Tab-separated table of C-alpha atoms in Angstrom:
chain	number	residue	atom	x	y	z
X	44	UNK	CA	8.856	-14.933	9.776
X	45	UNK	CA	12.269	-14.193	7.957
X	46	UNK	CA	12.370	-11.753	5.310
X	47	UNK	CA	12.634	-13.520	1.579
X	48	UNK	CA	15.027	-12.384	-0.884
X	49	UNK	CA	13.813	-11.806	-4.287
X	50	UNK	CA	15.766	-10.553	-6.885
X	51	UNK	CA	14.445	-6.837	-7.481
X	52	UNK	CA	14.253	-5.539	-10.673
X	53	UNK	CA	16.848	-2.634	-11.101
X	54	UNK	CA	14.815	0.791	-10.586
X	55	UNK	CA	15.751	4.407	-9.820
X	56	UNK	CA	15.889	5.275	-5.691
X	57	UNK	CA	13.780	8.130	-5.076
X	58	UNK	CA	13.442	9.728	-1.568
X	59	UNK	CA	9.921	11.017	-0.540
X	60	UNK	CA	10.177	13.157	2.932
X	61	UNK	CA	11.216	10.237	4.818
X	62	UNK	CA	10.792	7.650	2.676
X	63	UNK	CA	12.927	5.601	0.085
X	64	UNK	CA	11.434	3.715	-2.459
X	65	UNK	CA	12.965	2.299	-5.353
X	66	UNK	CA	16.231	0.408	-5.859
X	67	UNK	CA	16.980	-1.954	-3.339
X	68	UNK	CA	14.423	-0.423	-0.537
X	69	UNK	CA	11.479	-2.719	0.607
X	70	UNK	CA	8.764	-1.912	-1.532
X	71	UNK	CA	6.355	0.720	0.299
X	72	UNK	CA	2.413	0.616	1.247
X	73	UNK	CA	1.012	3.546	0.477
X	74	UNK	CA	-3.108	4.806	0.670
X	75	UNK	CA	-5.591	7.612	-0.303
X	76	UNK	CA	-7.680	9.181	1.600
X	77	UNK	CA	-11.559	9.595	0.784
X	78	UNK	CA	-12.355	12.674	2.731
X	79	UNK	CA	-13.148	16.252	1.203
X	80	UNK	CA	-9.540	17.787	1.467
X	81	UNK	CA	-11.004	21.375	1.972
X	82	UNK	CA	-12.063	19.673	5.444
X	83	UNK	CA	-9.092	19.820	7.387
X	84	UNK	CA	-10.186	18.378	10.207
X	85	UNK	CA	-11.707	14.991	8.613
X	86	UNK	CA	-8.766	14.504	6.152
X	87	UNK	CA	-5.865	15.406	9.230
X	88	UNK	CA	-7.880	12.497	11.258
X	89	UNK	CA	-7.912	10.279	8.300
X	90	UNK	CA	-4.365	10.959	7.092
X	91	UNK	CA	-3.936	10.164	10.879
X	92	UNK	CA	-5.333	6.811	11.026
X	93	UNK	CA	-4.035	5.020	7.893
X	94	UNK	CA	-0.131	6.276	9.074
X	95	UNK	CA	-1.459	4.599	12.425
X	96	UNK	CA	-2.651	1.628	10.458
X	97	UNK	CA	0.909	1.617	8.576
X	98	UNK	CA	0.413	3.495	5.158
X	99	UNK	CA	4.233	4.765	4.714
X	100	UNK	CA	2.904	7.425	1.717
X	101	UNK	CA	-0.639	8.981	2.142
X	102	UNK	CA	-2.439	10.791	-0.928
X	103	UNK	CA	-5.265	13.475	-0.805
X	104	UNK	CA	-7.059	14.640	-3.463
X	105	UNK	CA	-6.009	18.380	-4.480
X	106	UNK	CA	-9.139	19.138	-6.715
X	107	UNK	CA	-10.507	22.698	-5.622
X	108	UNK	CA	-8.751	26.064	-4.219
X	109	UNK	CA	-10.541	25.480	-1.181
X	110	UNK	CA	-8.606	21.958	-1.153
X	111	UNK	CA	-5.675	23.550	-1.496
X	112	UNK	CA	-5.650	26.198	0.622
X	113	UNK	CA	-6.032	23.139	3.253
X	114	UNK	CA	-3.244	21.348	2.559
X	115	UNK	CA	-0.922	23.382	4.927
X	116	UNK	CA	-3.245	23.433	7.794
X	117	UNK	CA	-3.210	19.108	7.500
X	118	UNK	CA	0.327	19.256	7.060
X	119	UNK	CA	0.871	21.213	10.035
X	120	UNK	CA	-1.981	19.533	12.361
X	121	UNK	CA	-0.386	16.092	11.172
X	122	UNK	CA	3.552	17.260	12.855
X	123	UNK	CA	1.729	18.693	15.744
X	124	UNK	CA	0.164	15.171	16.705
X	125	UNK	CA	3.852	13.354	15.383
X	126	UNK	CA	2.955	12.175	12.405
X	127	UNK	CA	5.011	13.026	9.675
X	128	UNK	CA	3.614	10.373	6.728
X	129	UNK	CA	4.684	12.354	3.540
X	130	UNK	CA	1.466	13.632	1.737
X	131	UNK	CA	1.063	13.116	-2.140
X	132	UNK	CA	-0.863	15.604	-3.594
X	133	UNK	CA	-3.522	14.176	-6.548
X	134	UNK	CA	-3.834	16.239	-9.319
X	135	UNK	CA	-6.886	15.987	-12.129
X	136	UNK	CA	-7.357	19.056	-14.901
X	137	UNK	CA	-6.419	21.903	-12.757
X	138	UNK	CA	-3.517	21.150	-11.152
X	139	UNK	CA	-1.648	23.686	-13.173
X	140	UNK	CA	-3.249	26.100	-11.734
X	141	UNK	CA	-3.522	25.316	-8.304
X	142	UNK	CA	-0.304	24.392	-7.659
X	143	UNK	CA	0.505	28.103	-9.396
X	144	UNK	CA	-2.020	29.724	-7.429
X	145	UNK	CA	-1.070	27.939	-3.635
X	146	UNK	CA	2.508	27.895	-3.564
X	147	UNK	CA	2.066	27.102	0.319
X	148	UNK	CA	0.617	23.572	-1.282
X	149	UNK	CA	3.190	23.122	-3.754
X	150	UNK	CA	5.543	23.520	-1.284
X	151	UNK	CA	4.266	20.868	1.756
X	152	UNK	CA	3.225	18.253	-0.711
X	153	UNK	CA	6.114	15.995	-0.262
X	154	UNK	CA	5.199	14.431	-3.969
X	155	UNK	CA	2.826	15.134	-6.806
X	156	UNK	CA	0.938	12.880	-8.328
X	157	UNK	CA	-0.092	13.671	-12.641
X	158	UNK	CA	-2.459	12.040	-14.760
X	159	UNK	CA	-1.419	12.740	-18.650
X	160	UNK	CA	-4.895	11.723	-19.699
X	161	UNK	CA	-6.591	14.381	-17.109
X	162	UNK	CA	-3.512	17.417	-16.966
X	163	UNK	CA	-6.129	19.534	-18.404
X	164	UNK	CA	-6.488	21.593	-21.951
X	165	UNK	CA	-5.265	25.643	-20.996
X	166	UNK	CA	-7.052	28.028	-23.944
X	167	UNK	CA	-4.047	29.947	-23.885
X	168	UNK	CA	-0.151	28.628	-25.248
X	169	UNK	CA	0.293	27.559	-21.607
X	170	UNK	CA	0.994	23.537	-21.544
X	171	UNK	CA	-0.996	22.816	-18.372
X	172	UNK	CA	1.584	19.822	-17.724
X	173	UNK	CA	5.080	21.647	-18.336
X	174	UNK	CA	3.964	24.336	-15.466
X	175	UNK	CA	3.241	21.262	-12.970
X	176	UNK	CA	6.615	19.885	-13.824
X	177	UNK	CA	8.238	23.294	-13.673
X	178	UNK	CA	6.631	23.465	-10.096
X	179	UNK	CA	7.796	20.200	-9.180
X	180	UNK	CA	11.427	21.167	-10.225
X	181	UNK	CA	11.494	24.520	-8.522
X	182	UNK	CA	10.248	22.628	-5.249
X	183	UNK	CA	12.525	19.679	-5.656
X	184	UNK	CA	9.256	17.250	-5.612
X	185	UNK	CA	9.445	13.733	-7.265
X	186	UNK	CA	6.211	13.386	-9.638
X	187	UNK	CA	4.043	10.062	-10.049
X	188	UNK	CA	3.145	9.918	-13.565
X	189	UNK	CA	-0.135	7.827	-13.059
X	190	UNK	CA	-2.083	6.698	-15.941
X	191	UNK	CA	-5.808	5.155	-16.138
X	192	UNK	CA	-7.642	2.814	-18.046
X	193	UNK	CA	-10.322	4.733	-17.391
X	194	UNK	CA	-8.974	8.458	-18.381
X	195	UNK	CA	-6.460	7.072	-21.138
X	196	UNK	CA	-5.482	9.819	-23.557
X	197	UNK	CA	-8.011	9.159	-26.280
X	198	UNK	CA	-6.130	10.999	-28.964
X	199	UNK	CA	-3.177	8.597	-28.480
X	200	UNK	CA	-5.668	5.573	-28.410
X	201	UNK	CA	-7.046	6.760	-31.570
X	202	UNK	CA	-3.792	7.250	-33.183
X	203	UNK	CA	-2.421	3.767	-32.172
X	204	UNK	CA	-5.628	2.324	-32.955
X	205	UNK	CA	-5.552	3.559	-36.671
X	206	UNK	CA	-1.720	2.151	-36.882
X	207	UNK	CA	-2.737	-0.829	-36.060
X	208	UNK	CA	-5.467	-0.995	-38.595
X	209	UNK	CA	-2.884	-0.735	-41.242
X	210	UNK	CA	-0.959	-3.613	-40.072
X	211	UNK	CA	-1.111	-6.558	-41.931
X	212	UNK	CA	-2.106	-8.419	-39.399
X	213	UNK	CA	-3.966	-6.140	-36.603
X	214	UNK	CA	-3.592	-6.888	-32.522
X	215	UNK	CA	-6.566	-7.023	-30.955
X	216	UNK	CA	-7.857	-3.649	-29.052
X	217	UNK	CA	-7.166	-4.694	-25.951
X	218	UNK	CA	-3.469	-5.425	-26.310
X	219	UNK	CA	-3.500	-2.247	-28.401
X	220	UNK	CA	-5.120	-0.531	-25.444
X	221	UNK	CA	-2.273	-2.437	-22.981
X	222	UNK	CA	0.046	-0.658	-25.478
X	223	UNK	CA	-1.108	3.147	-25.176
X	224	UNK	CA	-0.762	2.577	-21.303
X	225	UNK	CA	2.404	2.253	-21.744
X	226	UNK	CA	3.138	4.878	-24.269
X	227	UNK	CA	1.025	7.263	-22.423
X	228	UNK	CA	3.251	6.508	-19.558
X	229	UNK	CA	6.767	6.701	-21.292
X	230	UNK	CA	6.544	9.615	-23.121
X	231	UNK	CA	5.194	11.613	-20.743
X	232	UNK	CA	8.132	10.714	-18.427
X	233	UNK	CA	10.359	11.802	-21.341
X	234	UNK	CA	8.559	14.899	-21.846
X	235	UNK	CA	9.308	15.351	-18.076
X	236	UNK	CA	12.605	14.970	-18.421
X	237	UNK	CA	12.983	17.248	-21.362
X	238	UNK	CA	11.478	20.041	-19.478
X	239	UNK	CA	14.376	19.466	-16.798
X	240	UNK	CA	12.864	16.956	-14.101
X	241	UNK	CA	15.770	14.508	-13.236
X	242	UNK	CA	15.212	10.154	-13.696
X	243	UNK	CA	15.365	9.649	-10.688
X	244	UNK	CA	12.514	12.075	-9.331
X	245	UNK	CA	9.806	10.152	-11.709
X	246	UNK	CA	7.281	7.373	-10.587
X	247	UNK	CA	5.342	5.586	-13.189
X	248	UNK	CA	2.308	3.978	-12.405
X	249	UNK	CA	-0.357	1.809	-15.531
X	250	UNK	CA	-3.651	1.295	-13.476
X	251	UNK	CA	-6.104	-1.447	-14.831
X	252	UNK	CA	-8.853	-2.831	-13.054
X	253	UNK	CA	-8.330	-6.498	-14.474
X	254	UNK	CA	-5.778	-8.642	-13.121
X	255	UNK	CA	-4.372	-10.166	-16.266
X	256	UNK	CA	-4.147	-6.763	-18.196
X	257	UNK	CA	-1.929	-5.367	-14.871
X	258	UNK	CA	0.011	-8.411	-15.297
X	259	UNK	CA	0.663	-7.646	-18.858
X	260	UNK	CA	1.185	-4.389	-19.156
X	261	UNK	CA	3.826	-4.412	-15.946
X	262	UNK	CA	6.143	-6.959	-17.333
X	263	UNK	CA	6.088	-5.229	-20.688
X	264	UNK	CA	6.854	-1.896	-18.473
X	265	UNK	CA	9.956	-3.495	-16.978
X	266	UNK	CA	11.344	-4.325	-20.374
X	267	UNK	CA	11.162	-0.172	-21.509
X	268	UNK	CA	12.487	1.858	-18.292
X	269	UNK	CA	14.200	1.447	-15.264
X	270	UNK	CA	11.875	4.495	-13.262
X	271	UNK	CA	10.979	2.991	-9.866
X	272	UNK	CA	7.105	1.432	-10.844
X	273	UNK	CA	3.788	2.086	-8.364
X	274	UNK	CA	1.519	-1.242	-8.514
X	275	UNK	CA	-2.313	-1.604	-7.689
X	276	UNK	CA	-5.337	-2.232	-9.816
X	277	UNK	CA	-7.628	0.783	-9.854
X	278	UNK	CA	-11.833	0.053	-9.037
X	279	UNK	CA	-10.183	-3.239	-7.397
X	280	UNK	CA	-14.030	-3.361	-5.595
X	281	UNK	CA	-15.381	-4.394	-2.219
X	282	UNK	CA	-14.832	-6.858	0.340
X	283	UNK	CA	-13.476	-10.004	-0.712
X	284	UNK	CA	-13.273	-9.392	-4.722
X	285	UNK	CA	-11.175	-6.275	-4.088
X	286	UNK	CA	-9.194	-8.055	-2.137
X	287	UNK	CA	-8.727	-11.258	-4.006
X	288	UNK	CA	-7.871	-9.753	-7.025
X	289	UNK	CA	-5.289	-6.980	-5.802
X	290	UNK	CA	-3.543	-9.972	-4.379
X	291	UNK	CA	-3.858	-12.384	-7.088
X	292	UNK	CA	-2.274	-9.359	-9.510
X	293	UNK	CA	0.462	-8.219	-6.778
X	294	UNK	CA	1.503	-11.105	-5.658
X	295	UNK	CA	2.244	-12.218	-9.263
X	296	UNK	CA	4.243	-9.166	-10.122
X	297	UNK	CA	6.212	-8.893	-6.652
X	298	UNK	CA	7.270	-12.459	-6.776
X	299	UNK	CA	9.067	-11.301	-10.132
X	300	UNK	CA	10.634	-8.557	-8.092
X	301	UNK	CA	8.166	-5.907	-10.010
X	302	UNK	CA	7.199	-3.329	-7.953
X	303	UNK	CA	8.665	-0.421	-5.238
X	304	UNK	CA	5.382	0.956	-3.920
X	305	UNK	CA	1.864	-0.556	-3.681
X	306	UNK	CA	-1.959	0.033	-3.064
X	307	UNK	CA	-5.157	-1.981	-2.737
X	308	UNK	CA	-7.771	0.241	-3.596
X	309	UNK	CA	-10.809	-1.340	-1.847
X	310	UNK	CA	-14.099	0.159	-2.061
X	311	UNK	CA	-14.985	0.576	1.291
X	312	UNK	CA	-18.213	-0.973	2.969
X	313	UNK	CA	-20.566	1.729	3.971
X	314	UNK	CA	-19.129	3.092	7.186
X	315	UNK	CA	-16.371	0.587	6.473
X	316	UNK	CA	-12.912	1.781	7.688
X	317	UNK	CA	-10.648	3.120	5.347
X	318	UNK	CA	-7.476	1.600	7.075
X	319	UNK	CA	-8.469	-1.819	5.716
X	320	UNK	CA	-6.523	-1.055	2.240
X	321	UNK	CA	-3.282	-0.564	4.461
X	322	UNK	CA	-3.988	-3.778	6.530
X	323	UNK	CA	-4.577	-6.084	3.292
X	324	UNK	CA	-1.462	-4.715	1.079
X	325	UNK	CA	0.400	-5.394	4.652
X	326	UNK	CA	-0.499	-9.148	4.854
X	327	UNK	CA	0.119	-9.773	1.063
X	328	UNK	CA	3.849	-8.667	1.426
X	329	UNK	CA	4.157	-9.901	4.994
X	330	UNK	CA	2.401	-13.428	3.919
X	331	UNK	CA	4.965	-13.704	0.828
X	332	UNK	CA	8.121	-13.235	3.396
X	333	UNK	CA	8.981	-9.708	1.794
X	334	UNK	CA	8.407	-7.066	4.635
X	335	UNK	CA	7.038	-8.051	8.650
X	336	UNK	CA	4.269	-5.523	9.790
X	337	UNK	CA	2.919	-7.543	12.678
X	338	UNK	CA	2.992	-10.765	14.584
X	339	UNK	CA	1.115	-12.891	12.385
X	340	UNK	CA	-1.378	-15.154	13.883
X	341	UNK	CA	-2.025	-19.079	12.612
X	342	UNK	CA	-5.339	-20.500	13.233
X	343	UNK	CA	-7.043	-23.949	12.268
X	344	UNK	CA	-10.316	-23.407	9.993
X	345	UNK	CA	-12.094	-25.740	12.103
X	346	UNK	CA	-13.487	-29.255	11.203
X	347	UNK	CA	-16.476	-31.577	12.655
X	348	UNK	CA	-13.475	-32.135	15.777
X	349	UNK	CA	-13.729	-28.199	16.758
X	350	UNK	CA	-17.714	-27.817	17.010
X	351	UNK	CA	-16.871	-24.946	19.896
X	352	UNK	CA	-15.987	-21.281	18.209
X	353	UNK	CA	-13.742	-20.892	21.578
X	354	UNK	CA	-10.567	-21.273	19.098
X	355	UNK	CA	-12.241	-18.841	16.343
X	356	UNK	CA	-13.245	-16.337	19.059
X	357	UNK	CA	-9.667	-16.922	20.850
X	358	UNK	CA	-7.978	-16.486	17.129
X	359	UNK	CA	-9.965	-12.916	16.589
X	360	UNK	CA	-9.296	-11.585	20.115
X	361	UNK	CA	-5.617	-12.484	19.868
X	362	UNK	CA	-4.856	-10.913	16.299
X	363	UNK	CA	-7.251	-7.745	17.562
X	364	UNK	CA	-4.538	-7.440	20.591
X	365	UNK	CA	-1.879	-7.827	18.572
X	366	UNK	CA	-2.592	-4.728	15.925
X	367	UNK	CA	-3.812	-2.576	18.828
X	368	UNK	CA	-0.461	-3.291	20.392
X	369	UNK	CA	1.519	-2.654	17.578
X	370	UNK	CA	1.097	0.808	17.787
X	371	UNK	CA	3.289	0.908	20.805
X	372	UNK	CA	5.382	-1.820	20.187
X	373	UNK	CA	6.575	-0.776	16.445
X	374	UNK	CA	8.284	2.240	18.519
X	375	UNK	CA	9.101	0.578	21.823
X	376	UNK	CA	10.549	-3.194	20.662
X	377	UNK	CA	13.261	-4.240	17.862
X	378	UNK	CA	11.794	-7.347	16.084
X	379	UNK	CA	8.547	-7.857	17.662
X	380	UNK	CA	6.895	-7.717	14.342
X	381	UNK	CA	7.912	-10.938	13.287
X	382	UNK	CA	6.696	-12.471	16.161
X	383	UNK	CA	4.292	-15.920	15.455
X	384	UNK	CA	1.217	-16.733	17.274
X	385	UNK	CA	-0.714	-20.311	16.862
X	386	UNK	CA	-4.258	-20.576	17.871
X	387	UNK	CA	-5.433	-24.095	17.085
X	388	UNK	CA	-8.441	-26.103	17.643
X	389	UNK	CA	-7.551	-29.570	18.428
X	390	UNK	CA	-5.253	-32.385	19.354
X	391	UNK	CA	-4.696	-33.167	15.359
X	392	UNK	CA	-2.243	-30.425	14.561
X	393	UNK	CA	-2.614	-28.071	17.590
X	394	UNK	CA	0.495	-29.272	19.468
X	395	UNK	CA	2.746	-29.419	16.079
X	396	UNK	CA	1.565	-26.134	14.769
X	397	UNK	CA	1.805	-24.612	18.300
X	398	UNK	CA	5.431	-25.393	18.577
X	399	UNK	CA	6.246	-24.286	15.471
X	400	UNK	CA	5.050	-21.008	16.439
X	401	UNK	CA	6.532	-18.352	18.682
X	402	UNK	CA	3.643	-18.844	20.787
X	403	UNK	CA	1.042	-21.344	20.497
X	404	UNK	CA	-2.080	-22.440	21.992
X	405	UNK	CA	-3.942	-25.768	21.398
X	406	UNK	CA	-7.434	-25.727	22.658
X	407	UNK	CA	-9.503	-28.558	22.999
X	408	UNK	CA	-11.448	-29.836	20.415
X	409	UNK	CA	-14.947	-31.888	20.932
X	410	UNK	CA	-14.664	-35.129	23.608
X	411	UNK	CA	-11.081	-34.057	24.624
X	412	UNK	CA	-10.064	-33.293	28.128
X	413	UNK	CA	-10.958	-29.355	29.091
X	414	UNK	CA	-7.364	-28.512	28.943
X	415	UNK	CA	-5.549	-26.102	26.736
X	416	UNK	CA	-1.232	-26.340	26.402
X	417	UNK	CA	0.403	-23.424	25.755
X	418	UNK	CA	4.052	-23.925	23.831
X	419	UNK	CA	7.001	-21.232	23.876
X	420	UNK	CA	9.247	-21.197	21.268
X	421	UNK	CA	8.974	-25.099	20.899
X	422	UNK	CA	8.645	-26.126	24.293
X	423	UNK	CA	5.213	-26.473	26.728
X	424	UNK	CA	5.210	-23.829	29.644
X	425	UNK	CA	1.826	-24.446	31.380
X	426	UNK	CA	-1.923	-25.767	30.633
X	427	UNK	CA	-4.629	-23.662	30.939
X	428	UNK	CA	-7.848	-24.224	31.777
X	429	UNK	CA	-11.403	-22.764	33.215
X	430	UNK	CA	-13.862	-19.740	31.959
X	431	UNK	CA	-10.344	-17.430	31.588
X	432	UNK	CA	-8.507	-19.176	29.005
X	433	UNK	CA	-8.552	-15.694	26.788
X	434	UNK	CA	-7.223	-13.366	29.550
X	435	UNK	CA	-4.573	-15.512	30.413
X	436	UNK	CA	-2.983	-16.692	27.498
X	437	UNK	CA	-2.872	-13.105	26.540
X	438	UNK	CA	-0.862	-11.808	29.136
X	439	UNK	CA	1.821	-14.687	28.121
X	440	UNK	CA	2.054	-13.062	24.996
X	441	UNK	CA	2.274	-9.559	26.517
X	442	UNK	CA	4.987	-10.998	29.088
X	443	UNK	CA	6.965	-12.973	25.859
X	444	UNK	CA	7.490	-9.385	23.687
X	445	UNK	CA	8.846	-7.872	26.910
X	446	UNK	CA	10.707	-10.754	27.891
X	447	UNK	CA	11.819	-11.815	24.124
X	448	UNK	CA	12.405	-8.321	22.008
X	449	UNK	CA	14.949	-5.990	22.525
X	450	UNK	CA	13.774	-2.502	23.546
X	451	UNK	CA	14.316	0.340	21.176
């Protein structure tokens, strides 16, 4: 599939360890993990997996002293095993103090991440938000400026709520609400960058959990700053909700070139893997042409002409290769994640689709002959047939990426 150009909307370029995001760069998939941090072990293996999986930028929650004193074990466990995803270091009410109190932390986080509505409230004259920004300057550490729906500044909602009241003719709350989002936002970015932190080391992010409100309030974003912008609804949900809706609301907002780093937070099922939020905000930019990930596989949904589930079982097997594969092959093979696979049920569009494709199979469907064609890049190569169908077309798709992609 060939990369589509959409016109980005013109935002800072920040660099984060190893990553760019921002500007012109392709717009980044990031994750969180959902481990205790103080566990080092559990979060290193689960920071592990979702870079495996393909999140570019990998957060942890920084919420204790015992979390903190952790972070620079991960960090270093993570470069012993070769991974070297940039951590983002999430920061709720005491942040001040811990990133005061575990320079070590400050120091390895390769970003921070602040929520104005949760900085904290110090007893003293300290301004629990000027000392994280201080320690984000003296470390040279961009800073997310992430705010909630759920954890809005309620002394700014009150205020905007009792300007509106005097209006002549009042908004209604919720586009008053949409409205302190983005004030919240703003002005703590400017208060940022009165206390010395440069433009381009900010990140805004205006989490809502319904897709019309994320809609809103990112085009009305846009029209106010130029900071590079971090999209995803917060509480998306589970399963197929979660997923639904984080697409229907990114896909919007990409396609207007909104947008330089994503995430699709998915409650897990129980036991469910976490890596699922990295495969799903993947396939919505690799399904809308803007980044490849890995070969994508096409596959009929079946009709009363494929009563077999060989093609369905055929279609899972080959896309389960395929990710397991990529592992190796992002490192080993220039290209090969743009690679096309066709798995199709039946005579009807099994031979058209399967051409189409890089490789295609077209198994038969009810009453045809036992015979299955397999097409490479347009043309048919050989017909399969018998109890190893599977097995075999496989290994033509193992011999195609070394025969087809240029080694690294």
């Amino acid at each position: 599939m060939s990369e589509v150009v959409i016109k980005r909307r013109p935002s800072q370029r920040i660099s984060i360890g190893k990553i760019i995001l921002g500007g012109d760069a392709p717009v980044v998939v990031q994750s969180m993990t959902n481990t205790d941090t103080a566990d080092a072990d559990a979060t290193t293996r689960q920071v592990y997996e979702l870079a495996q999986a393909g999140s570019e930028l990998v957060r942890i929650t920084v919420n204790t002293p015992e979390a903190a004193t952790a972070v620079p074990h991960i960090r270093e466990r993570l470069d012993s095993m070769g991974c070297d995803v940039p951590l983002v270091g999430d920061f709720h009410y005491n942040g001040h103090r811990l990133l005061t109190e575990f320079p070590d932390c400050a120091q390895v986080l390769a970003k921070y991440r602040i929520n104005p509505g949760n900085v904290g409230r110090s007893r003293s004259d300290e301004d629990p938000f000027a000392i994280m920004i201080a320690t984000a300057i003296r470390y040279d550490k961009p800073v997310r400026i992430g705010v909630n729906w759920g954890s809005l500044d309620q002394s700014l909602v009150a205020r905007m709520m009792d300007e509106n009241s005097r209006l002549s003719e009042p908004k209604e709350v919720r586009e008053v609400t949409r409205a302190a989002l983005i004030a919240s936002a703003l002005q703590s970015a400017q208060h940022a960058e009165q206390l010395g932190l440069a433009h381009d080391r900010i990140v805004l992010s205006c989490k809502v959990s319904e897709v019309q409100d994320l809609i809103a309030v990112y085009r009305a974003l846009t029209q106010q700053c130029d900071y590079a912008l971090h999209l995803g609804l917060t509480e998306a949900g589970m399963g197929s909700k979660g997923i639904v809706a984080s697409t229907a609301a990114l896909a919007v907002l990409l396609q207007e070139g909104i947008g330089d780093t994503i995430r699709v937070s998915l409650t897990p099922e129980p036991g469910g893997a976490r890596t699922q939020e990295v495969l799903v905000a993947q396939e919505i930019l690799q399904t809308m042409g803007l980044r490849a990930f890995a070969p994508m596989v096409t596959a009929c949904p079946g009709c009363g002409r494929t009563t077999s589930s060989s093609f369905q079982e055929l279609a899972q097997s080959i896309q389960a290769h395929l990710r397991g594969k990529m592992v190796a092959w992002r490192e080993q093979y220039d290209g090969v994640e743009n690679m096309t696979v066709a798995v199709m049920g039946c005579i009807v569009n099994g031979p058209g689709e399967s051409k189409l494709a890089n490789i295609g199979i077209s198994l038969p469907g009810t009453g045809e002959m036992p015979a299955a064609p397999v097409y490479v890049d347009g043309e048919k190569v050989t017909t399969l047939r018998g109890d190893n169908i599977a097995a075999e077309f496989t290994r033509i798709v193992d011999e195609y990426v070394e025969r087809k992609y240029k080694k690294r």
